[in-house]
PDB file of C-alpha atoms in Angstrom:
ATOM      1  CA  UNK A  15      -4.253  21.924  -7.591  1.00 68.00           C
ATOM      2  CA  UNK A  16      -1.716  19.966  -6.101  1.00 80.00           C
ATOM      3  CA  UNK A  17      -0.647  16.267  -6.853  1.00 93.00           C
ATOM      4  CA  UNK A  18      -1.556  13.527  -4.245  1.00 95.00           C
ATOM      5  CA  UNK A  19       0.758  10.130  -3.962  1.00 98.00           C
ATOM      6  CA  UNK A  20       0.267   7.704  -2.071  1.00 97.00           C
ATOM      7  CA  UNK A  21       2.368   5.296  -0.306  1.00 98.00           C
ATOM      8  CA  UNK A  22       0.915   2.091   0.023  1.00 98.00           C
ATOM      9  CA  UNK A  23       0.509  -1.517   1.640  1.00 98.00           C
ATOM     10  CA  UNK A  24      -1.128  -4.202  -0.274  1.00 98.00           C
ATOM     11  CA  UNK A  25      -1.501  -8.243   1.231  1.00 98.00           C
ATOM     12  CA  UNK A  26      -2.670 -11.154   0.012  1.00 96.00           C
ATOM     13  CA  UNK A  27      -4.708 -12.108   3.624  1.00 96.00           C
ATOM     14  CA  UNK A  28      -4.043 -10.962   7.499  1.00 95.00           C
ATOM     15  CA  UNK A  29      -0.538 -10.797   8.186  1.00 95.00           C
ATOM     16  CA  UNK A  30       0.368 -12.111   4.944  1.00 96.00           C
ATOM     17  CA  UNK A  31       3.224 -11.196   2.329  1.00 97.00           C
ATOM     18  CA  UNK A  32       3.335  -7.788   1.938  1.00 98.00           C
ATOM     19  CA  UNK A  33       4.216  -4.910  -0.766  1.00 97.00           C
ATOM     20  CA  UNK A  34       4.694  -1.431  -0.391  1.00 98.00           C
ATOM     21  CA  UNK A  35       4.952   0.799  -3.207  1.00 97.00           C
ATOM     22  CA  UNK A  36       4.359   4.371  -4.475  1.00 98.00           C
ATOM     23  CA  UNK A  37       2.054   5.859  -6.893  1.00 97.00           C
ATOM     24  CA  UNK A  38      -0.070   8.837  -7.820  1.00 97.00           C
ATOM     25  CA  UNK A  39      -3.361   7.286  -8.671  1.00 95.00           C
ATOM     26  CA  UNK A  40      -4.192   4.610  -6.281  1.00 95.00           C
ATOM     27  CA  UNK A  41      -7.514   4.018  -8.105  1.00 94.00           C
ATOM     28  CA  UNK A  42      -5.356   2.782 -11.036  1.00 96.00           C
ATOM     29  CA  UNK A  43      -2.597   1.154  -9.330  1.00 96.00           C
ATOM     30  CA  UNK A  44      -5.318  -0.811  -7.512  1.00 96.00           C
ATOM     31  CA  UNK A  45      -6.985  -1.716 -10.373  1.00 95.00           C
ATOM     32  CA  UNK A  46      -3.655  -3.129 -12.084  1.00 96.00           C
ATOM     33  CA  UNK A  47      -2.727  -5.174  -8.802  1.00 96.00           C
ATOM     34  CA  UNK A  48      -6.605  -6.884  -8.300  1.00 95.00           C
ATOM     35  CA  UNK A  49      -6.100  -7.781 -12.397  1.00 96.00           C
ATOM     36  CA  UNK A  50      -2.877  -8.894 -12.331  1.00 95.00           C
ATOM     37  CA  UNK A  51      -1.586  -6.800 -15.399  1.00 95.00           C
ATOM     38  CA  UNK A  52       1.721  -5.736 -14.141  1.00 86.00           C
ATOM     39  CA  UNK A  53       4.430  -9.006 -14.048  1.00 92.00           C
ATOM     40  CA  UNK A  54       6.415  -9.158 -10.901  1.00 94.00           C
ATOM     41  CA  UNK A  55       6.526  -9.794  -7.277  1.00 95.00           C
ATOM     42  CA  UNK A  56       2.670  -8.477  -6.514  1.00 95.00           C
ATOM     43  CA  UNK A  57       1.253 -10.897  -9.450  1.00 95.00           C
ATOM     44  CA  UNK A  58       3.324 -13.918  -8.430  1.00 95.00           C
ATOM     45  CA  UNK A  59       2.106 -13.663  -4.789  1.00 96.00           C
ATOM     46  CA  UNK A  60      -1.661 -12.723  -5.633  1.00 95.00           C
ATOM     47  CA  UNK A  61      -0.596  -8.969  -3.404  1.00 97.00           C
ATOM     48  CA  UNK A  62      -4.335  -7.162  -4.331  1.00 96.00           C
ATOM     49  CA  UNK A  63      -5.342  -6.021  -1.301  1.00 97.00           C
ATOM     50  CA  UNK A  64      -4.728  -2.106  -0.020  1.00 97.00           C
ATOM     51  CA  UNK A  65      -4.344  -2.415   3.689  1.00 97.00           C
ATOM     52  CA  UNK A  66      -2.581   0.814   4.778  1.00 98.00           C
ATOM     53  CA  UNK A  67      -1.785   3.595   2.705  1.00 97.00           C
ATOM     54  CA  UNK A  68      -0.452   6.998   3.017  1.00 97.00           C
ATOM     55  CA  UNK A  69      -0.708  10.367   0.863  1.00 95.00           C
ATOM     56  CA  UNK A  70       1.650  12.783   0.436  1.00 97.00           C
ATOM     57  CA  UNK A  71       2.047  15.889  -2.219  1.00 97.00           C
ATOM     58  CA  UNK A  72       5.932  16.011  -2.324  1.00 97.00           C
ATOM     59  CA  UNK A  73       6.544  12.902  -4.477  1.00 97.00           C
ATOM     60  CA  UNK A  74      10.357  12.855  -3.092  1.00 98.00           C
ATOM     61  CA  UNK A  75       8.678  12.712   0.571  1.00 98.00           C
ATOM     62  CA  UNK A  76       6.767  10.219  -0.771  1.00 98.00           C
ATOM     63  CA  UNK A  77       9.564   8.077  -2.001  1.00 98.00           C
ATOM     64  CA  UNK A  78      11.495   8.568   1.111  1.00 98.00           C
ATOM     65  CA  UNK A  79       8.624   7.269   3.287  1.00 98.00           C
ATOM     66  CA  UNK A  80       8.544   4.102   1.044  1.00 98.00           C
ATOM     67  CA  UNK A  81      11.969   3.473   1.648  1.00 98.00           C
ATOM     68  CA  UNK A  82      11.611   3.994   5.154  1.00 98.00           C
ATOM     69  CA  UNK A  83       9.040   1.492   5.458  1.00 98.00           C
ATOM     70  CA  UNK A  84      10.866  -1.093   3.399  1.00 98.00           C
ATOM     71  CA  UNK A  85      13.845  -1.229   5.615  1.00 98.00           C
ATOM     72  CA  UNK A  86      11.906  -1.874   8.754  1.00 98.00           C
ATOM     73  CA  UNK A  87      11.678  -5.386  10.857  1.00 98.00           C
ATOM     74  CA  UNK A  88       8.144  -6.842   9.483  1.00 98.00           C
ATOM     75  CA  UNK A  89       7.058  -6.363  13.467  1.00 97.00           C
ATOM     76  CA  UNK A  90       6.958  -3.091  12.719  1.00 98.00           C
ATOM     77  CA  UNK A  91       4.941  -2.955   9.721  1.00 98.00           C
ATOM     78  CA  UNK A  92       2.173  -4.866  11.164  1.00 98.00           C
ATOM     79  CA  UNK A  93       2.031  -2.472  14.158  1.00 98.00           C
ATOM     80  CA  UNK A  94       1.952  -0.056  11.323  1.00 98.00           C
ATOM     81  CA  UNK A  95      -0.770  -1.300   9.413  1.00 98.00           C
ATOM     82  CA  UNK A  96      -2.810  -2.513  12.753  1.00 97.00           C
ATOM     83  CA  UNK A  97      -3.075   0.944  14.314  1.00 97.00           C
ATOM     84  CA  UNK A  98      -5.610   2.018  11.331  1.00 95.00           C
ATOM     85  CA  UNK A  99      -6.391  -1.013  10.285  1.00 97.00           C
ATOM     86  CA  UNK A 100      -7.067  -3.758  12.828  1.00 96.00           C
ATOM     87  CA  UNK A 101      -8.726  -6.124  10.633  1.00 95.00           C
ATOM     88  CA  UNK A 102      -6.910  -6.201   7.811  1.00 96.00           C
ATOM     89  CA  UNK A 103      -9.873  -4.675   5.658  1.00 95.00           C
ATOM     90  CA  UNK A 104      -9.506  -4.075   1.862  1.00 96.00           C
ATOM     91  CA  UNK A 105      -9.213  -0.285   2.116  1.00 96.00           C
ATOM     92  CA  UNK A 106      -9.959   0.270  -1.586  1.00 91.00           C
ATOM     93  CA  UNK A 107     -13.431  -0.680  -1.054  1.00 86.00           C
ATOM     94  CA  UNK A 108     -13.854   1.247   1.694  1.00 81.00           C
ATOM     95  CA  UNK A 109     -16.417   4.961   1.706  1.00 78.00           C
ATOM     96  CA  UNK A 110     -12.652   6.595   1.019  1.00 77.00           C
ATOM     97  CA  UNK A 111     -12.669   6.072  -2.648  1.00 71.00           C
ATOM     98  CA  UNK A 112     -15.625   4.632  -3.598  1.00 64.00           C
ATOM     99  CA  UNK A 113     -16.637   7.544  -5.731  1.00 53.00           C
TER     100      UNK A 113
END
């Protein structure tokens, strides 16, 4: 079985600060953002919730894509995140991966 990773979006509210990063269980990663156990920019600005995400099974795609995303004008990463996600939903709570 093949490895899933996931490049993601998290906010702190609609059209707020946001964070994109790269993991392989989004479940987890999640879980350490809405806790705040990991120091750095996500805990200082309260960044816990998943608004767009991505999943890939080449984690050097998956990197790529992340660094990709980074580099763009913010206009473009809300167009990004509105096309799925209009209203800024919490995706992580969402029928995708409640299990």
């Amino acid at each position: 079985m093949s490895k899933t990773y996931y490049v993601y979006i998290i906010t702190n509210k609609a059209r707020g600060t946001l964070y994109i990063g790269v993991t392989n269980d989004i479940l987890r990663r999640m879980y350490e953002h809405k806790n705040k156990l990991v120091p750095g920019f996500s805990k200082k600005y309260s960044l816990d919730k998943l608004i767009y995400f991505e999943h890939y099974t080449d984690i050097n795609e998956a990197i790529k894509r992340e660094k990709m995303i980074k580099k763009w004008e913010r206009i473009w990463k809300l167009e990004l995140i509105e096309q799925v996600n209009p209203n800024w939903n919490d995706l992580i709570e969402s029928d995708i991966f409640i299990k």
